[in-house]
PDB file of C-alpha atoms in Angstrom:
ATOM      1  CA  UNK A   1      84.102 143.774 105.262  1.00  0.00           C
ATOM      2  CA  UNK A   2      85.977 145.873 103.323  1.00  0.00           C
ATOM      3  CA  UNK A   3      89.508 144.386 104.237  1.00  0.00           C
ATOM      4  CA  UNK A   4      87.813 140.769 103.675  1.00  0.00           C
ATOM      5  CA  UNK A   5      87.171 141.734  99.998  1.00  0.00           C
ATOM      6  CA  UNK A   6      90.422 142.992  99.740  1.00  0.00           C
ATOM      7  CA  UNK A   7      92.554 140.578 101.144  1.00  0.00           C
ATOM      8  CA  UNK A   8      90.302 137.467 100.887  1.00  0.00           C
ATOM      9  CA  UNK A   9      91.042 137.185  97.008  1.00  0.00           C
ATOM     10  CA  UNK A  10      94.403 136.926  96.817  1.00  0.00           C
ATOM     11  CA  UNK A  11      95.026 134.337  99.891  1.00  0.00           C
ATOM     12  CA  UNK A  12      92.420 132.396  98.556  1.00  0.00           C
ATOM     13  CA  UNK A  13      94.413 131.727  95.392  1.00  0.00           C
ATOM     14  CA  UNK A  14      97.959 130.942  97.144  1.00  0.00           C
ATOM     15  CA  UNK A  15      96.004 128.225  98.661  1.00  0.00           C
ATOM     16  CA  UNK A  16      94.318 127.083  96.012  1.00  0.00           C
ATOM     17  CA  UNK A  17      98.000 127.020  93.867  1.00  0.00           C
ATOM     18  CA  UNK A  18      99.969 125.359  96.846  1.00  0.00           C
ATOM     19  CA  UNK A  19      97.238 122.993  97.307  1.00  0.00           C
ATOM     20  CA  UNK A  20      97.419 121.954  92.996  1.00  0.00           C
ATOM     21  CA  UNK A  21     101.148 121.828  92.967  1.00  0.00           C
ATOM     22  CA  UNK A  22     101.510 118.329  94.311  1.00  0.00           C
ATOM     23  CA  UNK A  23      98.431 117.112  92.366  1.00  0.00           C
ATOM     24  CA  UNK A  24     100.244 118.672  89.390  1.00  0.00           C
ATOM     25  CA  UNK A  25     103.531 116.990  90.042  1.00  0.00           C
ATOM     26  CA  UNK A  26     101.975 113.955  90.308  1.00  0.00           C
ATOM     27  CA  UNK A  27     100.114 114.096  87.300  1.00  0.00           C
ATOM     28  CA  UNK A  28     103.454 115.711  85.261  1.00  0.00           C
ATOM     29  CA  UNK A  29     105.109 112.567  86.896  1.00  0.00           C
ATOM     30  CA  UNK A  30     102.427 110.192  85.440  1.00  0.00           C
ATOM     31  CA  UNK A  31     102.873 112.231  81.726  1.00  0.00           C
ATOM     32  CA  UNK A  32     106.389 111.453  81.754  1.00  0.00           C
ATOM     33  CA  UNK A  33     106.106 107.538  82.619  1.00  0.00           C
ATOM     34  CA  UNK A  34     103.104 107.296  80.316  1.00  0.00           C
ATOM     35  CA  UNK A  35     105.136 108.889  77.316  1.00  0.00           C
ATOM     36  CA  UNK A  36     108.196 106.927  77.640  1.00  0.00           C
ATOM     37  CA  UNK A  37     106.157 104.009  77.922  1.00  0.00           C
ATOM     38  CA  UNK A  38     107.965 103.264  81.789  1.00  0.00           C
ATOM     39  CA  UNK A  39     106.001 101.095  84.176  1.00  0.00           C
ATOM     40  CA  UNK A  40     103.551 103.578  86.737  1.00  0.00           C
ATOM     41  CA  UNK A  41     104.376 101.534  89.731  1.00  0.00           C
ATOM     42  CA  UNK A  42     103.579 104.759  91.969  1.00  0.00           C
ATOM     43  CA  UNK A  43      99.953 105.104  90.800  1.00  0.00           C
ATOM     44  CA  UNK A  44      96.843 103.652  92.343  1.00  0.00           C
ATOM     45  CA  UNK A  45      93.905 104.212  90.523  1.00  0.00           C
ATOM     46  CA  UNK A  46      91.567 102.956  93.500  1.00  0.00           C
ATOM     47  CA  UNK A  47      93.534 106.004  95.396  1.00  0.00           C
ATOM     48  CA  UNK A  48      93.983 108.377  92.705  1.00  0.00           C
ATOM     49  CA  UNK A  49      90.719 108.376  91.464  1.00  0.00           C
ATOM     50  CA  UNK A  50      88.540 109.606  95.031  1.00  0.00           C
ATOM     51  CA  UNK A  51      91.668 112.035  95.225  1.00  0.00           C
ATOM     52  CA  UNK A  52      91.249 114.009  91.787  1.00  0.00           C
ATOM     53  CA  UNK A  53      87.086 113.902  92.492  1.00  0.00           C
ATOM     54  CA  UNK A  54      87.243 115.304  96.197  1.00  0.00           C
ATOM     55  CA  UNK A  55      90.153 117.959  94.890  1.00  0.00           C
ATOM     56  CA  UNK A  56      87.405 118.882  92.275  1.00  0.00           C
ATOM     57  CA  UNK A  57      84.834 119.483  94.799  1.00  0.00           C
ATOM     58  CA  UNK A  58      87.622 121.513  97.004  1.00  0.00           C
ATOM     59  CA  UNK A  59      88.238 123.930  93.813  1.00  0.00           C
ATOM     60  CA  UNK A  60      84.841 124.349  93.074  1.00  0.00           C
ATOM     61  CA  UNK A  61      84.180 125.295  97.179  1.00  0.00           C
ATOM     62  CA  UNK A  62      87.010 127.626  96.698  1.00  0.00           C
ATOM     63  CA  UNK A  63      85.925 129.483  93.588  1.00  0.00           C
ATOM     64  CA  UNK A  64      81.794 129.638  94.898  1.00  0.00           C
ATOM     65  CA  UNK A  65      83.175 131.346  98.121  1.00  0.00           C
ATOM     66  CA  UNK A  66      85.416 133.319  96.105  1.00  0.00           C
ATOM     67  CA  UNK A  67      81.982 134.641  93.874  1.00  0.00           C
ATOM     68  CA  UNK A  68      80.030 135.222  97.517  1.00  0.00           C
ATOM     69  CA  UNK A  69      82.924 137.347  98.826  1.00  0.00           C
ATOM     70  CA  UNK A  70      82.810 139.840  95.922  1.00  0.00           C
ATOM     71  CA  UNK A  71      79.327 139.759  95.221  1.00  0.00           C
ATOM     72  CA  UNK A  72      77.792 139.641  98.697  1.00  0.00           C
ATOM     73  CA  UNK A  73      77.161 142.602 101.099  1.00  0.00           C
ATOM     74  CA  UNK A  74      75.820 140.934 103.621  1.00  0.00           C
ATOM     75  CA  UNK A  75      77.837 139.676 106.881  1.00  0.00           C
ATOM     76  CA  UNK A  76      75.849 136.399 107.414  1.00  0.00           C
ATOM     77  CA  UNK A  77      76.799 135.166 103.916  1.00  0.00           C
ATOM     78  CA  UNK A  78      80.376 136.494 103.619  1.00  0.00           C
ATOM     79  CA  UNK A  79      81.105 133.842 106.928  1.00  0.00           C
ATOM     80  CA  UNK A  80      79.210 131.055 105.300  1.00  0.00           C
ATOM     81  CA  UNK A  81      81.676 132.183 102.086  1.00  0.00           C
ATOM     82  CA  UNK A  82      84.765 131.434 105.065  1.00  0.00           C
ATOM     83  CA  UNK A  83      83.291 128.175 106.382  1.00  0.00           C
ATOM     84  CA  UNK A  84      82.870 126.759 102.357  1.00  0.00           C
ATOM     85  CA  UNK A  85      86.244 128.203 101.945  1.00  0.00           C
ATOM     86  CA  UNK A  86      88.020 126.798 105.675  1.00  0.00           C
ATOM     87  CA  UNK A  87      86.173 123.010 104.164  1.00  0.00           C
ATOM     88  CA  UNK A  88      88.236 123.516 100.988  1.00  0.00           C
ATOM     89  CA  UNK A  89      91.155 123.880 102.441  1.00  0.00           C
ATOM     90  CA  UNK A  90      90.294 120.801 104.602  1.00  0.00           C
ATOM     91  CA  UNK A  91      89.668 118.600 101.458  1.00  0.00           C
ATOM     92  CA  UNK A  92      92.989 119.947 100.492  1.00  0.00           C
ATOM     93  CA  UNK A  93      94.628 118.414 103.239  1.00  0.00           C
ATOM     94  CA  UNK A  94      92.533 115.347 104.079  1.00  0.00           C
ATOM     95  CA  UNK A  95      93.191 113.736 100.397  1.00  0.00           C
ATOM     96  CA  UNK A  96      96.970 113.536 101.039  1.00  0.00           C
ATOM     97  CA  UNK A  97      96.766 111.599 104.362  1.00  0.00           C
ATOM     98  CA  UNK A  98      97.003 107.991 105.503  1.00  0.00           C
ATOM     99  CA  UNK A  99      93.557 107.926 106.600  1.00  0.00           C
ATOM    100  CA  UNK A 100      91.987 109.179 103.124  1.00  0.00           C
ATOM    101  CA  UNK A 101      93.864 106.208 101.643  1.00  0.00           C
ATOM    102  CA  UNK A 102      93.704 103.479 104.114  1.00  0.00           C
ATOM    103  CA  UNK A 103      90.313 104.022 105.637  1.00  0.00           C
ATOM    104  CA  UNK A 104      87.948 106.962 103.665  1.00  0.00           C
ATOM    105  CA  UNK A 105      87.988 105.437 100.768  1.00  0.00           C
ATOM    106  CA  UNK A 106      87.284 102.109 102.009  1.00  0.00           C
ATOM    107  CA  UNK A 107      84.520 103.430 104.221  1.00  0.00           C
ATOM    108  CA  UNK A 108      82.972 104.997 100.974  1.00  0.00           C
ATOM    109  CA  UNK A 109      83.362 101.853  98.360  1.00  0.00           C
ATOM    110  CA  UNK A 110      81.271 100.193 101.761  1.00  0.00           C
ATOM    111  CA  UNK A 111      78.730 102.611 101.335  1.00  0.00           C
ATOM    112  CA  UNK A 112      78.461 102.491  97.325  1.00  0.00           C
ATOM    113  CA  UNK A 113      79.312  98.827  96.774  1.00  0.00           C
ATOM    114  CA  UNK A 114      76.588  96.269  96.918  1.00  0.00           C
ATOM    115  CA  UNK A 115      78.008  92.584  94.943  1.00  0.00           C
ATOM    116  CA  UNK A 116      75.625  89.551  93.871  1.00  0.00           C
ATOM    117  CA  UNK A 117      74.169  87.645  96.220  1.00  0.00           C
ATOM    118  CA  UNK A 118      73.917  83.832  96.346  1.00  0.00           C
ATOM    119  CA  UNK A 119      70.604  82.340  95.994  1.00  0.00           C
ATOM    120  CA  UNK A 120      72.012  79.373  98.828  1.00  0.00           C
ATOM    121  CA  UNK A 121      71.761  81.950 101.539  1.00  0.00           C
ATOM    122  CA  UNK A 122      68.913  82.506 103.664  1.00  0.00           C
ATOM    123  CA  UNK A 123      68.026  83.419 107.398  1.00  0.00           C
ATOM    124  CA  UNK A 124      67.928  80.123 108.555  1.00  0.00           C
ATOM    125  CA  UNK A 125      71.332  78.770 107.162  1.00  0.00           C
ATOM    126  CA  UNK A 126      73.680  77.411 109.642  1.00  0.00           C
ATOM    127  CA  UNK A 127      76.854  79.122 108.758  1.00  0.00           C
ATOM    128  CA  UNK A 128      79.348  77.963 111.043  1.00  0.00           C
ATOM    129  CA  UNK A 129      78.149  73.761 110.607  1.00  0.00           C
ATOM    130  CA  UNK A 130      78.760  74.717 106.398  1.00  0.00           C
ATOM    131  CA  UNK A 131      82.060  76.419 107.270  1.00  0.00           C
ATOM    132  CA  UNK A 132      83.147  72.734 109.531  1.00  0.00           C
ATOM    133  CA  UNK A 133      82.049  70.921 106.669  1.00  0.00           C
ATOM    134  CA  UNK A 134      84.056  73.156 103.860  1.00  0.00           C
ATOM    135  CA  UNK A 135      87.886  73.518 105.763  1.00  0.00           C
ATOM    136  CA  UNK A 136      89.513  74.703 102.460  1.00  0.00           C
ATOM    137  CA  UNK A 137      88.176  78.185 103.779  1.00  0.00           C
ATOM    138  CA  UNK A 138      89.750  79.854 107.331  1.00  0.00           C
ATOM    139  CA  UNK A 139      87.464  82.705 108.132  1.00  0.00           C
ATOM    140  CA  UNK A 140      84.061  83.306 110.888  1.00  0.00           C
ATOM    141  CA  UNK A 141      81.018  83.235 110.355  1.00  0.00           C
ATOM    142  CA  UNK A 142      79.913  86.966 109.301  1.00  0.00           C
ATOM    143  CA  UNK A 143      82.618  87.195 107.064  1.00  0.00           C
ATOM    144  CA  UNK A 144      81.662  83.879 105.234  1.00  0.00           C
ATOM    145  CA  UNK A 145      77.720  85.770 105.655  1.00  0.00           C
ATOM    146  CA  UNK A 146      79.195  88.881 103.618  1.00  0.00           C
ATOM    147  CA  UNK A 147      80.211  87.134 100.953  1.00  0.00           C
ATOM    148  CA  UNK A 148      77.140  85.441 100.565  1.00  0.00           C
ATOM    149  CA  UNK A 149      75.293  88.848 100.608  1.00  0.00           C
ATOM    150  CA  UNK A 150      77.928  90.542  98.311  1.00  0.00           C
ATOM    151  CA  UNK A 151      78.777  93.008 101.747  1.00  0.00           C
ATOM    152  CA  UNK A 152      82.394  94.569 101.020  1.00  0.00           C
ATOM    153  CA  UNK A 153      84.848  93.151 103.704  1.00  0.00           C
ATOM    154  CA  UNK A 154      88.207  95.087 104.773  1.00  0.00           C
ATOM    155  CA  UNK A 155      91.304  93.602 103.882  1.00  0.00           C
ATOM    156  CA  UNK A 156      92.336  91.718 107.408  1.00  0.00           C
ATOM    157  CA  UNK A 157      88.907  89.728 107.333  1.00  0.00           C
ATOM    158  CA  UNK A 158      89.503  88.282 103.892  1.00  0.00           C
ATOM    159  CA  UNK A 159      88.923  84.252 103.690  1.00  0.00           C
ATOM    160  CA  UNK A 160      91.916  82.386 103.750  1.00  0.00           C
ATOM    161  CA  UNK A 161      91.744  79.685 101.193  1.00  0.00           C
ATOM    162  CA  UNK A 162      93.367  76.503 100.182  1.00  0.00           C
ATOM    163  CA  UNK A 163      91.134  75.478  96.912  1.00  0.00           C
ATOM    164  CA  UNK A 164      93.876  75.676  93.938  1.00  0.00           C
ATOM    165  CA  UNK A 165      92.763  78.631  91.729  1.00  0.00           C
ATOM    166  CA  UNK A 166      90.539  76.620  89.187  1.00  0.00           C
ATOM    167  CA  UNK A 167      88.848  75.211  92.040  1.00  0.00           C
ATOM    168  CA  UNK A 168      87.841  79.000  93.583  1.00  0.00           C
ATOM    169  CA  UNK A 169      86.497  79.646  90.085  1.00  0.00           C
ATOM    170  CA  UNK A 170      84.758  77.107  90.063  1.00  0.00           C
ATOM    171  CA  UNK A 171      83.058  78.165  93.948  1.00  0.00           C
ATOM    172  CA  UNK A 172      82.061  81.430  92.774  1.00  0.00           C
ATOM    173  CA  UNK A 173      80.706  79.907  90.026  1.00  0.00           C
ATOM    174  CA  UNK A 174      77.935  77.582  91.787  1.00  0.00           C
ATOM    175  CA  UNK A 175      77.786  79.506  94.954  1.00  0.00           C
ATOM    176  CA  UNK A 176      76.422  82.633  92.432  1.00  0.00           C
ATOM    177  CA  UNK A 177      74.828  80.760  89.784  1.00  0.00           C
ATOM    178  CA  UNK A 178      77.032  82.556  87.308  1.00  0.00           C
ATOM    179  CA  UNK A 179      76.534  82.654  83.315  1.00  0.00           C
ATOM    180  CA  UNK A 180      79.445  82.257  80.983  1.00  0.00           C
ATOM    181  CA  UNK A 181      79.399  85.868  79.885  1.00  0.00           C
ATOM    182  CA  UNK A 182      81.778  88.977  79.359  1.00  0.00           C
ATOM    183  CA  UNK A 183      80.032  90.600  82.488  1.00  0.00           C
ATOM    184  CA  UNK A 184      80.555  87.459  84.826  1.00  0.00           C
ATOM    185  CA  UNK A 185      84.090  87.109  84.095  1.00  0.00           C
ATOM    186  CA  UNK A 186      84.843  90.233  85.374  1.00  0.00           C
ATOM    187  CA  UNK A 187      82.528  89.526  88.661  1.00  0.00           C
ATOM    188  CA  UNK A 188      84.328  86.604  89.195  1.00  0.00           C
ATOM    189  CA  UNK A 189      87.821  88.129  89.501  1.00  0.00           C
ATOM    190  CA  UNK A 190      86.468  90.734  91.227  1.00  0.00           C
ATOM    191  CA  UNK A 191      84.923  88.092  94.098  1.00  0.00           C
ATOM    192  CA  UNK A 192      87.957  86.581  94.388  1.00  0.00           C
ATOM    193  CA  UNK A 193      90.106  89.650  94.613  1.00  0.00           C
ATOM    194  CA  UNK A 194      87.893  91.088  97.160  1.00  0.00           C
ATOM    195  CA  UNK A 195      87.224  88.351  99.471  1.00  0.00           C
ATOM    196  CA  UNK A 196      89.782  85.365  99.152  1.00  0.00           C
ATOM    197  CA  UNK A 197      93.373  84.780  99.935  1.00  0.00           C
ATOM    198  CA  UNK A 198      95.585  81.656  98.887  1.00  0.00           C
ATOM    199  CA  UNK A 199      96.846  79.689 101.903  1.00  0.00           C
ATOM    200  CA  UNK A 200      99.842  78.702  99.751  1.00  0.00           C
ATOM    201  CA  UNK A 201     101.334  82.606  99.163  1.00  0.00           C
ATOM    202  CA  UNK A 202      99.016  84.080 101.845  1.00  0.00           C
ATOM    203  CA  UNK A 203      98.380  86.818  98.231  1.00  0.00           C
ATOM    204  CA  UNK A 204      95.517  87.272  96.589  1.00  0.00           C
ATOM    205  CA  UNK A 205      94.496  84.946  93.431  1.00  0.00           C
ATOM    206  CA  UNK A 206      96.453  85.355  90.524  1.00  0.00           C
ATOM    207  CA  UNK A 207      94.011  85.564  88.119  1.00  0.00           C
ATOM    208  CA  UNK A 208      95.128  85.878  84.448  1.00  0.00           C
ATOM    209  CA  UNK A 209      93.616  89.458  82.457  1.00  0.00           C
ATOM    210  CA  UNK A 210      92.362  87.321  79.895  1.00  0.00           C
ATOM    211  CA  UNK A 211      89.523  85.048  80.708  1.00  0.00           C
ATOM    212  CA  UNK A 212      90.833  82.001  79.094  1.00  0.00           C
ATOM    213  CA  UNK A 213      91.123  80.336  83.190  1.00  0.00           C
ATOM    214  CA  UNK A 214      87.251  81.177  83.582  1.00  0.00           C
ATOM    215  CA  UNK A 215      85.922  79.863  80.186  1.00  0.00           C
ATOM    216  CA  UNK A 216      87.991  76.399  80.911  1.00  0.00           C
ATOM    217  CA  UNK A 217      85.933  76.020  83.861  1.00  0.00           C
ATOM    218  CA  UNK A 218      82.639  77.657  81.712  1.00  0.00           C
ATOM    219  CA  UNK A 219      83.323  74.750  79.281  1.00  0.00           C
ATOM    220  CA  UNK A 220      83.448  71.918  82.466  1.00  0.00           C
ATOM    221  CA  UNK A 221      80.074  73.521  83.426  1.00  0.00           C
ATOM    222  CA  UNK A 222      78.823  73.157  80.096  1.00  0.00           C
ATOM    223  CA  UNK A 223      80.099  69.760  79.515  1.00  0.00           C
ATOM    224  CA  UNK A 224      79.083  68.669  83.140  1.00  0.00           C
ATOM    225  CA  UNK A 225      82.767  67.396  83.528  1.00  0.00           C
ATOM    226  CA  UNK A 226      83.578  65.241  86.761  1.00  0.00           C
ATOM    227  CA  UNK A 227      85.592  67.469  88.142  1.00  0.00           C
ATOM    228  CA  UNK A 228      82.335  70.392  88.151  1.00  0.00           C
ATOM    229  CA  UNK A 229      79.997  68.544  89.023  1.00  0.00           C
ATOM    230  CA  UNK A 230      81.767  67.043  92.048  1.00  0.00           C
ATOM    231  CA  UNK A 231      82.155  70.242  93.530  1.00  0.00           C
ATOM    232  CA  UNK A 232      78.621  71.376  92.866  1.00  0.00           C
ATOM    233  CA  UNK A 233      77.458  68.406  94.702  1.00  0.00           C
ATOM    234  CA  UNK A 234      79.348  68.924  97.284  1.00  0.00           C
ATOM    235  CA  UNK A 235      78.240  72.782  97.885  1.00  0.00           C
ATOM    236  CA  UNK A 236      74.569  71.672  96.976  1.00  0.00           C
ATOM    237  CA  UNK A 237      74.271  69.095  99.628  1.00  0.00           C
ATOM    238  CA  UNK A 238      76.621  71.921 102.084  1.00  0.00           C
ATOM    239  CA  UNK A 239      73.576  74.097 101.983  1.00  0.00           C
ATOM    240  CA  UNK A 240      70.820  71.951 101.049  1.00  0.00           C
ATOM    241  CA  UNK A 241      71.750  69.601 104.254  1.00  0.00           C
ATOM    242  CA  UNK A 242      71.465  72.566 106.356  1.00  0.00           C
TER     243      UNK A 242
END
């Protein structure tokens, strides 16, 4: 035990510093762009975000096992010290690979991420006669059933859609019996970013940052405007038919 206390210290730190240097480079790399006001094409906040909290938990693994090396005399607990440290050094790895990006993190936001639910759905509606009778949207039936229930999708099984953009506003809209508030704007992009594609680009929506789109449509609601309350009839009598 003796050599472990010895040596155990000072490996421990060389791969806790080789494991920060490319977290520090990339955050040096973000200082510079940020100061010279340069565009941050390289940085994905979705990414970068799970990345700096699972390096976190890594350091703090590293440093507990650290504390039960020196201060523990007992065998039992000085390899339970090597397992928290061996996991460290795995979350050091594991946040740099493909699969942390392309298939953790999604996993995870799966997990955590429950949206709204529409009030048209229940057990007994016929999903695939709605999705004959509404061919602006290209997708099966359990993904049309997730959005519905607010379930996160992965990126392949996202609805293809030909509705212009006003008219996908509009959709989410009705289909969620949205209010014209701060909050809602910000579901609605975040519905359409998730879930839809446009047929035309085969892209995602390009929804403007400010909410001047949404509040046009807001106003139709308000107004009851032709164009609104065509397409609410139509999705009333999809689901109401059924």
């Amino acid at each position: 035990m003796d050599k472990i206390n010895l040596y155990f210290p000072p490996v421990l730190t060389i791969i806790v510093l080789c494991a920060s240097v490319p977290m520090f480079i990339k955050y040096f790399k973000l200082l510079v762009y940020f100061s010279f006001s340069s565009p941050i094409y390289f940085w994905k906040k979705e990414v970068e975000k799970p990345r700096l909290f699972l390096f976190s938990f890594g350091i703090l693994f590293s440093l507990l096992s650290l504390k039960i090396i020196k201060d523990s005399h007992y065998s039992f607990i000085n390899v339970i010290a090597l397992v928290m440290c061996l996991f460290s050094c795995s979350i050091f790895y594991f946040i740099w690979t493909d699969k942390f990006e392309n298939k953790f993190i999604e996993k995870v936001k799966n997990r955590l991420s429950k949206g709204l639910k529409s009030s048209f759905y229940n057990q007994k509606t016929d999903l695939n006669d709605i999705l004959k009778k509404l061919p602006e949207f290209d997708c099966d039936s359990d993904t049309f059933k997730n959005l519905l229930l607010g379930n996160r999708i992965s990126d392949k099984n996202k609805i293809t859609s030909s509705f212009y953009k006003s008219d996908i506003i509009r959709f989410v809209i009705i289909v969620f019996s949205l209010n014209n508030n701060n909050t809602s704007h910000k579901q609605i992009k975040e519905i359409i970013s998730h879930y839809f594609i446009e047929k035309k680009t085969g892209e995602k929506y390009n929804l403007q940052d400010k909410a001047s789109e949404i509040s046009g449509i807001y106003r139709e609601q308000i107004n009851e405007s032709d164009k609104f309350t065509s397409i609410q009839n139509r999705i009333n009598n999809l689901f109401i038919d059924d």
